[in-house]
mmCIF file with all atom_site columns, C-alpha atoms in Angstrom:
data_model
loop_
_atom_site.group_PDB
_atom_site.id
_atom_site.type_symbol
_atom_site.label_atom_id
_atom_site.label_alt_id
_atom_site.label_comp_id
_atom_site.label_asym_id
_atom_site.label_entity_id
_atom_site.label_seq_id
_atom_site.pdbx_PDB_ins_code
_atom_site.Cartn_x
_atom_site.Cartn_y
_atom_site.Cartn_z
_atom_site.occupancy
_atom_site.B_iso_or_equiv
_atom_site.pdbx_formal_charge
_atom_site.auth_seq_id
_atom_site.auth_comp_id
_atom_site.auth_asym_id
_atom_site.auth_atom_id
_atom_site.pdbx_PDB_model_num
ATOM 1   C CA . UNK A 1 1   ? 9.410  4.355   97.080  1.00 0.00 ? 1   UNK A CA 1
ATOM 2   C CA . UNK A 1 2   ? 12.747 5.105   98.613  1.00 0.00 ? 2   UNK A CA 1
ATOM 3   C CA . UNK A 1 3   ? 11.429 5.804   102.017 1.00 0.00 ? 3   UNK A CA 1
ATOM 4   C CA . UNK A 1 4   ? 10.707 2.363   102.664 1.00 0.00 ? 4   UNK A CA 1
ATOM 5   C CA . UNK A 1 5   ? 14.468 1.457   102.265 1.00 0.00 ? 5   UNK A CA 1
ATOM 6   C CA . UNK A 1 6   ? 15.052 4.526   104.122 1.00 0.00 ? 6   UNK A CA 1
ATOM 7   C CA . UNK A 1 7   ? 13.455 3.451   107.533 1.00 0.00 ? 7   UNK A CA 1
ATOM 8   C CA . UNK A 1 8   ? 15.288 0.333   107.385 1.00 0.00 ? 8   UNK A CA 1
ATOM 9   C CA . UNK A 1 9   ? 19.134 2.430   106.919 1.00 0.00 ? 9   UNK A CA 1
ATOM 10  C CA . UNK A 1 10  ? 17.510 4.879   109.710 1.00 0.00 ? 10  UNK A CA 1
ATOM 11  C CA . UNK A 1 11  ? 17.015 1.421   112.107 1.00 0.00 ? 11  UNK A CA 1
ATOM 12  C CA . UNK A 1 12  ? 20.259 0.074   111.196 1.00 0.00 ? 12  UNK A CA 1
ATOM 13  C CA . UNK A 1 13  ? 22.613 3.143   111.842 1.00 0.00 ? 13  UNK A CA 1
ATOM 14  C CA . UNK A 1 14  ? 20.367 3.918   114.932 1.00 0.00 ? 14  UNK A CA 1
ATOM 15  C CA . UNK A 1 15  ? 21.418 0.318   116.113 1.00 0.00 ? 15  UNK A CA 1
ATOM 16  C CA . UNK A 1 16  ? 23.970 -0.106  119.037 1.00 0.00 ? 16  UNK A CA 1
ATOM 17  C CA . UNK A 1 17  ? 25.511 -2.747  116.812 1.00 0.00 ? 17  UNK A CA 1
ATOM 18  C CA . UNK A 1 18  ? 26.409 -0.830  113.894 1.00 0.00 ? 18  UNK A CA 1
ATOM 19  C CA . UNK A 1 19  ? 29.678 1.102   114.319 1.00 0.00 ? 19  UNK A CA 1
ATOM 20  C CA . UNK A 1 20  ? 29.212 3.472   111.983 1.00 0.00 ? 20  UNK A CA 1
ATOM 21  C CA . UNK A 1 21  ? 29.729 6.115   110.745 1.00 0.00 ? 21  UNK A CA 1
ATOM 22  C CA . UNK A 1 22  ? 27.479 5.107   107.664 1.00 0.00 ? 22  UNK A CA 1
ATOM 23  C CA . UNK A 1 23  ? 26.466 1.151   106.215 1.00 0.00 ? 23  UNK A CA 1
ATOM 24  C CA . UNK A 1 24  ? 27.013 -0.458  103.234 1.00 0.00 ? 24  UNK A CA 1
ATOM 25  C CA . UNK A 1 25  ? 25.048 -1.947  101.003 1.00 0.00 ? 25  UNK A CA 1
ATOM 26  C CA . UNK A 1 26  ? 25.027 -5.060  98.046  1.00 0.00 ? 26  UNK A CA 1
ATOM 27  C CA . UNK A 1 27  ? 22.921 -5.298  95.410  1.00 0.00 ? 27  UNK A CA 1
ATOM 28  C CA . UNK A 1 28  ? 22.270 -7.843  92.509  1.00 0.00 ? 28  UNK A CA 1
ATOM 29  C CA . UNK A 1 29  ? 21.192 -6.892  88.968  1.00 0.00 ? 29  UNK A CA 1
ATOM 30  C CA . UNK A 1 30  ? 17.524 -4.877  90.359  1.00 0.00 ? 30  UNK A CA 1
ATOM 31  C CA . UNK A 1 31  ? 18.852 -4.973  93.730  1.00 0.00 ? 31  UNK A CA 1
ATOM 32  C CA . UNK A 1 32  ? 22.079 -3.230  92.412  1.00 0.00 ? 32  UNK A CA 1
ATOM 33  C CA . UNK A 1 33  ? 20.064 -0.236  90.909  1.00 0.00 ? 33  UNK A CA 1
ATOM 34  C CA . UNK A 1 34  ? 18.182 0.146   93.754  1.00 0.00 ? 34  UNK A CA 1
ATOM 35  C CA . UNK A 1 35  ? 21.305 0.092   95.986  1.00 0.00 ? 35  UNK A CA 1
ATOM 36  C CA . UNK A 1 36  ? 22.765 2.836   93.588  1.00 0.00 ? 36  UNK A CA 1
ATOM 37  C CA . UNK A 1 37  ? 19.515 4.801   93.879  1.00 0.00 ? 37  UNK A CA 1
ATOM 38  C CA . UNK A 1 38  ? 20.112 4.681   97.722  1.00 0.00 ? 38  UNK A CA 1
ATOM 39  C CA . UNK A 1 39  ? 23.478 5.717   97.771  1.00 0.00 ? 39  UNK A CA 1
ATOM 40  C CA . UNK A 1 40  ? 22.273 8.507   95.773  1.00 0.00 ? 40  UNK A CA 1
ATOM 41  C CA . UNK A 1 41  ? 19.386 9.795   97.180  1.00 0.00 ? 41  UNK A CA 1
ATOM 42  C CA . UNK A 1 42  ? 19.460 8.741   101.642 1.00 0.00 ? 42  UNK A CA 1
ATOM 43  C CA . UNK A 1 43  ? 21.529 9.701   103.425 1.00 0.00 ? 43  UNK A CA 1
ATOM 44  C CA . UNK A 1 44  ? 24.681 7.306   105.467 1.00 0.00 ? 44  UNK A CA 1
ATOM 45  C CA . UNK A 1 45  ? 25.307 4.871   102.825 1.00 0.00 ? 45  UNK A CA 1
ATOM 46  C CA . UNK A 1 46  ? 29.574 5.123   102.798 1.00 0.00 ? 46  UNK A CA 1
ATOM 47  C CA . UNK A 1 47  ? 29.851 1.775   100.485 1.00 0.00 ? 47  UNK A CA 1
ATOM 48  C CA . UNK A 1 48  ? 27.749 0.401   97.761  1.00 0.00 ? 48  UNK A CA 1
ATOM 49  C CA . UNK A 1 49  ? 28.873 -2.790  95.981  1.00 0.00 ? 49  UNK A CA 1
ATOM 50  C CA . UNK A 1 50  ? 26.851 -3.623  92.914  1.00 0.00 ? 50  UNK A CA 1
ATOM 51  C CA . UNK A 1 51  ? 26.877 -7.146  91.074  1.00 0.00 ? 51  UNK A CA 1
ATOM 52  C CA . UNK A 1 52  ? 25.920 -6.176  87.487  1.00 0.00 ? 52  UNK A CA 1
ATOM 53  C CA . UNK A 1 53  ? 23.747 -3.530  88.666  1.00 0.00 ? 53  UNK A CA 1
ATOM 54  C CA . UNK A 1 54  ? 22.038 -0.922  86.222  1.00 0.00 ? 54  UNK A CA 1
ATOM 55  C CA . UNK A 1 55  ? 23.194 2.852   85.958  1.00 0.00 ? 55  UNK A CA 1
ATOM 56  C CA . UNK A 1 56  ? 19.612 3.626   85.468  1.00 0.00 ? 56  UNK A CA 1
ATOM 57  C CA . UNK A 1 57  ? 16.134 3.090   87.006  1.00 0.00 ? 57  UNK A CA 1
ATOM 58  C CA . UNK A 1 58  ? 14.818 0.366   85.532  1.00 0.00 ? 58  UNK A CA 1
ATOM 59  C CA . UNK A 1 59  ? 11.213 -1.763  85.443  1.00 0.00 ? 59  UNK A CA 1
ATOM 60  C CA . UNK A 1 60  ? 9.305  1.084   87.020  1.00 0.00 ? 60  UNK A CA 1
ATOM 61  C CA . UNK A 1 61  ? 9.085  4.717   88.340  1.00 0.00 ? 61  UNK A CA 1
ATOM 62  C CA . UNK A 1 62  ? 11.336 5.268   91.318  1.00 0.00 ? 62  UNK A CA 1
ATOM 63  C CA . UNK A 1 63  ? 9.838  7.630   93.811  1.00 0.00 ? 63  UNK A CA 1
ATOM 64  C CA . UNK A 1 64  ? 11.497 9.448   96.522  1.00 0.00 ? 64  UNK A CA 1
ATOM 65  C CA . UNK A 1 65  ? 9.727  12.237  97.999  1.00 0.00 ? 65  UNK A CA 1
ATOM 66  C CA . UNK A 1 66  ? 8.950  14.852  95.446  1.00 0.00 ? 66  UNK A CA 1
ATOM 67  C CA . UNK A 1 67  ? 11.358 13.448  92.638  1.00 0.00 ? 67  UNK A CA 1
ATOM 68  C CA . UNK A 1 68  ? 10.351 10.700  90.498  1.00 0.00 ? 68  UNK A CA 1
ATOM 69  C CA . UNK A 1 69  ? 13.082 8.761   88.250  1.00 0.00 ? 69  UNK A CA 1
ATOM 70  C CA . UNK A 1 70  ? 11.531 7.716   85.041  1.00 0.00 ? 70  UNK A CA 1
ATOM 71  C CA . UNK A 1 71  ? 11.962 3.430   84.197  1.00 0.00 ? 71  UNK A CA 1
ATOM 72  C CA . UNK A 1 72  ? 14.437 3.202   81.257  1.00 0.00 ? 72  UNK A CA 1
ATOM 73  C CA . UNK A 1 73  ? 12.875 2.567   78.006  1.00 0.00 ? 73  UNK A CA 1
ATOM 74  C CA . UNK A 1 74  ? 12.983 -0.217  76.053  1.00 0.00 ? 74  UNK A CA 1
ATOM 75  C CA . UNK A 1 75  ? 12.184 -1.677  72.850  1.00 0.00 ? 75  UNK A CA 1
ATOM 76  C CA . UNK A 1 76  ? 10.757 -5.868  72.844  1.00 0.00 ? 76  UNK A CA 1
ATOM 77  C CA . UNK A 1 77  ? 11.539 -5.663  69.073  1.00 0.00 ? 77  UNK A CA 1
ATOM 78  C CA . UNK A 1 78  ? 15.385 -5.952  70.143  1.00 0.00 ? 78  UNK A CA 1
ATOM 79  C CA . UNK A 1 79  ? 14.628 -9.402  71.770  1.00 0.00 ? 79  UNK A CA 1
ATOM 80  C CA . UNK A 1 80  ? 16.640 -12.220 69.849  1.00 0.00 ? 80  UNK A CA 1
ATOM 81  C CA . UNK A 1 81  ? 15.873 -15.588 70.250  1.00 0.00 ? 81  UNK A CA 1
ATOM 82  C CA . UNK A 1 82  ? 18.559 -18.621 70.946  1.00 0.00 ? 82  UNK A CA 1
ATOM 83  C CA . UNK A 1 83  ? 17.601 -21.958 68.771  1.00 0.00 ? 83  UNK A CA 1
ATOM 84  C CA . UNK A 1 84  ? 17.203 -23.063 71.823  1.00 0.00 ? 84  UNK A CA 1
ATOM 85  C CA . UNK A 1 85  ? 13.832 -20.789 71.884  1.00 0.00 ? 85  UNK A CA 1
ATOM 86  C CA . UNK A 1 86  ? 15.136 -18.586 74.980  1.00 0.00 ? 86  UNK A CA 1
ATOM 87  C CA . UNK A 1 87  ? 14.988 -14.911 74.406  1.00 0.00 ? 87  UNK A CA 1
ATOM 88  C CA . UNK A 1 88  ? 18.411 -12.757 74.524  1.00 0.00 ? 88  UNK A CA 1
ATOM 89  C CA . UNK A 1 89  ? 17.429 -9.647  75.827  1.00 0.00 ? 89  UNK A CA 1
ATOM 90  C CA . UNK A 1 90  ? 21.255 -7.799  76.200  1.00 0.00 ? 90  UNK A CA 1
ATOM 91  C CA . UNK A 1 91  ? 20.301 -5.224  73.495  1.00 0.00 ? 91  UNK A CA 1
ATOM 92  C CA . UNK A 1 92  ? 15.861 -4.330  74.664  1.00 0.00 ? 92  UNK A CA 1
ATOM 93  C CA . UNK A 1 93  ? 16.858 -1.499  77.192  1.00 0.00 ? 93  UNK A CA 1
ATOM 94  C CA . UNK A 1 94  ? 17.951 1.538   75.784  1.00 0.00 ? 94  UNK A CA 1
ATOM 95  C CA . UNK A 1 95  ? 20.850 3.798   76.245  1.00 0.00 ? 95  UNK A CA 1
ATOM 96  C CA . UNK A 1 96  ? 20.465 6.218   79.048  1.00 0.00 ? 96  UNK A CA 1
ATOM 97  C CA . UNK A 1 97  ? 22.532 8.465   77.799  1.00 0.00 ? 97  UNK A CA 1
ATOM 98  C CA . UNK A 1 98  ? 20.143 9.348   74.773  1.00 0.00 ? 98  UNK A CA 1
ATOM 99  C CA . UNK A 1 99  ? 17.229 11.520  74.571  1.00 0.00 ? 99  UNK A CA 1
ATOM 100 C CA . UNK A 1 100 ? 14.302 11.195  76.989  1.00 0.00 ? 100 UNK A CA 1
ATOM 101 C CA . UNK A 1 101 ? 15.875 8.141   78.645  1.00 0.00 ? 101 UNK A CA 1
ATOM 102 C CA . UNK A 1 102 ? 18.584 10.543  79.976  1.00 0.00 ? 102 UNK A CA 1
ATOM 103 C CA . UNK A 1 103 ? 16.154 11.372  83.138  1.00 0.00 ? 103 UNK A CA 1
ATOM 104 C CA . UNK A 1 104 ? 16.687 7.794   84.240  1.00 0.00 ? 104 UNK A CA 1
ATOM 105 C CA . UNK A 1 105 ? 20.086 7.565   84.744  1.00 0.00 ? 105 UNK A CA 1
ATOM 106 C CA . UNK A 1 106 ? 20.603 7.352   88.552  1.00 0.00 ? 106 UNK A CA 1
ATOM 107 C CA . UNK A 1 107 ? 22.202 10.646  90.110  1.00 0.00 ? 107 UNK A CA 1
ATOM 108 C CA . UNK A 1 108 ? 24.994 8.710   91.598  1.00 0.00 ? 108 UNK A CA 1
ATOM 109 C CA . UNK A 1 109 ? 27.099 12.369  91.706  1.00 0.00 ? 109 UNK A CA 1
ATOM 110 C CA . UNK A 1 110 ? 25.024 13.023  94.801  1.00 0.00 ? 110 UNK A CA 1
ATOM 111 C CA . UNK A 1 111 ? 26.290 9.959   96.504  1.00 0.00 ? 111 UNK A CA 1
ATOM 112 C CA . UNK A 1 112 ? 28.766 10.038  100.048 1.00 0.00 ? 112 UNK A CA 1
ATOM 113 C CA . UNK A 1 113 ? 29.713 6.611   99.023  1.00 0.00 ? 113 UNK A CA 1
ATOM 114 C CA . UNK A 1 114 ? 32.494 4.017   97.634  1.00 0.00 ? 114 UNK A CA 1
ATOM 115 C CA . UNK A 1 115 ? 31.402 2.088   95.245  1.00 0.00 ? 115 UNK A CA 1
ATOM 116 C CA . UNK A 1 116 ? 32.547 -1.522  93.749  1.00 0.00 ? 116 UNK A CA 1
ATOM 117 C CA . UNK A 1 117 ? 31.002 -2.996  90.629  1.00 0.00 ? 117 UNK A CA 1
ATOM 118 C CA . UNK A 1 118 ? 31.636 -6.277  89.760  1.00 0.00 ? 118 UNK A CA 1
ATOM 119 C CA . UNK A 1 119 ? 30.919 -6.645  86.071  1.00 0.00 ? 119 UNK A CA 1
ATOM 120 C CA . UNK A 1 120 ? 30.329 -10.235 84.356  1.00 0.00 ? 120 UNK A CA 1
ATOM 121 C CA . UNK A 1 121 ? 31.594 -9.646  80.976  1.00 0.00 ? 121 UNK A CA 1
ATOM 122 C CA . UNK A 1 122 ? 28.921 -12.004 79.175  1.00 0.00 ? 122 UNK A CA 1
ATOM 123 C CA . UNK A 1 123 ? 26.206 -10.547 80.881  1.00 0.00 ? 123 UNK A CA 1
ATOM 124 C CA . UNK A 1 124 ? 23.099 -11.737 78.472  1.00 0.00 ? 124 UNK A CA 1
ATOM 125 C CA . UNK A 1 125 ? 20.531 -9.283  80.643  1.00 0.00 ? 125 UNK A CA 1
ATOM 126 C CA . UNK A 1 126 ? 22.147 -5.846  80.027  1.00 0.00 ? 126 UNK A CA 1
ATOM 127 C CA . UNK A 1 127 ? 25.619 -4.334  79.687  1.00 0.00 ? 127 UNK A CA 1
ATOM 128 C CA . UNK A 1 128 ? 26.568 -4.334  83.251  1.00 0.00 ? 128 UNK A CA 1
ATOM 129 C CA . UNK A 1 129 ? 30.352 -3.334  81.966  1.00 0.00 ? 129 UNK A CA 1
ATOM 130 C CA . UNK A 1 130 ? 29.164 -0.143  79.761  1.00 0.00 ? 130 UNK A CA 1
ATOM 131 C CA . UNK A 1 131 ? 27.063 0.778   82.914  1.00 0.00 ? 131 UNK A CA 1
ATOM 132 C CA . UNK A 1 132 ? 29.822 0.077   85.451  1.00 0.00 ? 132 UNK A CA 1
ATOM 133 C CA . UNK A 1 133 ? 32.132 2.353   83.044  1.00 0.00 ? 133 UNK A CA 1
ATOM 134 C CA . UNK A 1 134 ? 29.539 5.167   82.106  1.00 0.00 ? 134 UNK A CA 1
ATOM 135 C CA . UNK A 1 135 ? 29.054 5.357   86.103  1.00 0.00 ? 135 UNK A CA 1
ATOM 136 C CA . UNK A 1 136 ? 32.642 5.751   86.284  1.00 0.00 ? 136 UNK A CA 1
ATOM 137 C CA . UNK A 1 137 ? 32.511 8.691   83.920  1.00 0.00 ? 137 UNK A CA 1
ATOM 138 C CA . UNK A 1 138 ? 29.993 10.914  85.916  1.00 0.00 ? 138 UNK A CA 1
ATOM 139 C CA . UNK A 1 139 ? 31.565 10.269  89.283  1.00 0.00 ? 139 UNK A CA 1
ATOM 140 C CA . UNK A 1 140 ? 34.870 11.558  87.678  1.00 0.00 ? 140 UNK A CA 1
ATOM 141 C CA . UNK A 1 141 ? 32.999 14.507  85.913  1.00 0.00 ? 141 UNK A CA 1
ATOM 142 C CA . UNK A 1 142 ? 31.867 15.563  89.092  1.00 0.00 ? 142 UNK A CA 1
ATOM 143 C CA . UNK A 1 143 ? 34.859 15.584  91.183  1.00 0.00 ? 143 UNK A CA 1
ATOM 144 C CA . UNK A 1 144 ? 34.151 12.169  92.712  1.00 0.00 ? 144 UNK A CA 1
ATOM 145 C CA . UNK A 1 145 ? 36.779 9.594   93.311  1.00 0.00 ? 145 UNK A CA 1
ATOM 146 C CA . UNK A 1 146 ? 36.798 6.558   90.903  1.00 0.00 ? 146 UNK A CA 1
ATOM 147 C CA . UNK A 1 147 ? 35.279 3.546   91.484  1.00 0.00 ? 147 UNK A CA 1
ATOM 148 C CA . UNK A 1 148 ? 36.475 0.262   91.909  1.00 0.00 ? 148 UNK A CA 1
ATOM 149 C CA . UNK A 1 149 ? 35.728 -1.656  88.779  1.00 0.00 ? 149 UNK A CA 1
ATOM 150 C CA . UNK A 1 150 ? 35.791 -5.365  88.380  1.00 0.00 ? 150 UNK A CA 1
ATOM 151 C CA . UNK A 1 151 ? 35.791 -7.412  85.011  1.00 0.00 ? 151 UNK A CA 1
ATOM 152 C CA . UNK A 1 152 ? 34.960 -11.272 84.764  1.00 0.00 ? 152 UNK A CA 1
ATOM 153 C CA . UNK A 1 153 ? 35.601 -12.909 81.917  1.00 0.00 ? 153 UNK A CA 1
ATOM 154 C CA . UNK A 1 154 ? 32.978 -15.042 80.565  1.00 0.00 ? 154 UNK A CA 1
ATOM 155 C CA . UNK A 1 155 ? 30.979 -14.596 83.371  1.00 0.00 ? 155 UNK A CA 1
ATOM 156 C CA . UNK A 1 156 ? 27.260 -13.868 82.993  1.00 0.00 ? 156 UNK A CA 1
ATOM 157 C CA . UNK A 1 157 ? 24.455 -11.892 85.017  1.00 0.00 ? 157 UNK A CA 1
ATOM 158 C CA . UNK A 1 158 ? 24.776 -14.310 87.838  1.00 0.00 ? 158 UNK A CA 1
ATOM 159 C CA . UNK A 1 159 ? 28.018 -14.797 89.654  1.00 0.00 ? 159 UNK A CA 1
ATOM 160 C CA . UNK A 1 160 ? 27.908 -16.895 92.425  1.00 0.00 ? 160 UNK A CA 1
ATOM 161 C CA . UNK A 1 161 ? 30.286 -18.088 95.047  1.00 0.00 ? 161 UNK A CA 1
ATOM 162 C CA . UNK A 1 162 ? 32.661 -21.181 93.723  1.00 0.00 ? 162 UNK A CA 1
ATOM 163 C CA . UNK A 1 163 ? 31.463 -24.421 92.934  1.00 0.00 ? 163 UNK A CA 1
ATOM 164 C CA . UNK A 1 164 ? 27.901 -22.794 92.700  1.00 0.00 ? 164 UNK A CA 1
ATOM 165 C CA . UNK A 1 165 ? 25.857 -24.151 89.623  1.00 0.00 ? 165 UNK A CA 1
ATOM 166 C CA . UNK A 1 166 ? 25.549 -22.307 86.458  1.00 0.00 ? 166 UNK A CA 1
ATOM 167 C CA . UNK A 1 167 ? 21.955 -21.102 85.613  1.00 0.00 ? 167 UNK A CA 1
ATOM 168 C CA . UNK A 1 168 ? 22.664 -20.316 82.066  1.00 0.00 ? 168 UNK A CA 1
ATOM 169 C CA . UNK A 1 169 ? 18.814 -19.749 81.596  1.00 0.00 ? 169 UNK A CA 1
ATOM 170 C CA . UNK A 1 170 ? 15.597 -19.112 83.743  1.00 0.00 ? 170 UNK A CA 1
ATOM 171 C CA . UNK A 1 171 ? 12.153 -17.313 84.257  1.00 0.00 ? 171 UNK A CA 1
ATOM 172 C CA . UNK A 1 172 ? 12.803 -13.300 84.045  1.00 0.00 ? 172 UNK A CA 1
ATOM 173 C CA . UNK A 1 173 ? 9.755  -11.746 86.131  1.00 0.00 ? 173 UNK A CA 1
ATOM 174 C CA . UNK A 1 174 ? 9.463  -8.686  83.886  1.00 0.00 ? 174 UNK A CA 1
ATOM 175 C CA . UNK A 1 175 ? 10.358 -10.275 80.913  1.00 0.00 ? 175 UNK A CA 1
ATOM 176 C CA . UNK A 1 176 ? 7.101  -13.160 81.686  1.00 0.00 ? 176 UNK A CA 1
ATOM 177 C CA . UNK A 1 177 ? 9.154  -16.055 80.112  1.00 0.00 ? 177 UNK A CA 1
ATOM 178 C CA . UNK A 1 178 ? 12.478 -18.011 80.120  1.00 0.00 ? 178 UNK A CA 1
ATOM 179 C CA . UNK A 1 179 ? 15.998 -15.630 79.246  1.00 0.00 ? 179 UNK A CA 1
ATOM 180 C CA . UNK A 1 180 ? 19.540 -16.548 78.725  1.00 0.00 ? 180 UNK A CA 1
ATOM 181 C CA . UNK A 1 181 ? 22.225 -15.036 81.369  1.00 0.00 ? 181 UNK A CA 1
ATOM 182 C CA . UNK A 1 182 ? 25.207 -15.827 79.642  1.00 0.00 ? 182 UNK A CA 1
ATOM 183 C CA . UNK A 1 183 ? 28.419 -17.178 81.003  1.00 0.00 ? 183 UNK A CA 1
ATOM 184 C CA . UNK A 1 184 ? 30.313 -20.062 80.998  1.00 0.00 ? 184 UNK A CA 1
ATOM 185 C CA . UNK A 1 185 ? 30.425 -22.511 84.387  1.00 0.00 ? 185 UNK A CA 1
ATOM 186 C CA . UNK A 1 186 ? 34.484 -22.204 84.670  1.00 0.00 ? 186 UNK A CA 1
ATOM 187 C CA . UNK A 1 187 ? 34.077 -18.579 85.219  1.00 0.00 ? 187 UNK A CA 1
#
């Protein structure tokens, strides 16, 4: 429910603090769908930075007053395993540009924002790059200005600051077991 995330953009551009005119936001992999889905739908969001974020709604119905965004599909029959016995699951979600799965692609043409993606190119928990470019696509198509688009090479789901360990693998909440993120720990 959007309006939660709402109050809290209401109390920070009511703050003395804030300059203004609008706030930004950050979001990580969930967190960076659910900043696009703010951009889109509330109102004084002027920059959104996303950290392989999804273009779509994904793990559950999105609500926001009376329009719902439908959770991506998926298929589990698409999960590979490593020999190391950790699931790969880059290729379960489906394409939200197909059939059904077309209603949850984030309006992001309705967005007052500038966005930033920041796309690790061996992202092992969905293609953060195709999404980042396919995002790209319908701001254009709509008249928007393009966003800012940035590739790392070798880099997985997770990029941290410098000198940060890698966590090539680890517990994925909706998954209910241990998945690869892919990158390397130069990158």
């Amino acid at each position: 429910h959007l309006e939660y995330f709402e109050e809290a953009v209401n109390y920070l551009l009511d703050h003395p603090q804030v300059k203004g005119p609008g706030v930004g936001l950050l979001g990580s992999s969930k967190g960076g769908d659910l900043c696009l889905s703010m951009a889109s739908f509330l109102k004084g969001i002027t920059a959104t930075v996303l950290v392989n974020g999804s273009v779509a709604n994904v793990g559950g119905a999105l609500h926001y007053k009376d329009e719902i965004l439908p959770p991506l599909g998926l298929d589990p029959n698409r999960v590979r395993l490593t020999k190391d016995g950790l699931a790969d699951i880059v290729d379960v979600l489906n394409s939200p540009l197909e059939g059904a799965d077309q209603k949850s692609f984030i309006p992001i043409e309705r967005a007052e924002s500038a966005f930033l993606f920041l796309v690790g190119q061996d992202d092992h928990n969905w293609k953060s790059e195709f999404y980042a470019n396919e995002a790209s696509k319908r701001l254009q198509a709509h008249g928007r200005k393009k966003p800012e688009i940035i590739c790392y090479p070798e880099t997985g789901h997770y990029i941290e600051p410098p000198y940060f360990p890698l966590c090539r693998a680890s517990l994925h909440t909706l998954v209910g077991g241990p998945v690869i993120w892919g990158g390397e720990p130069r990158a």
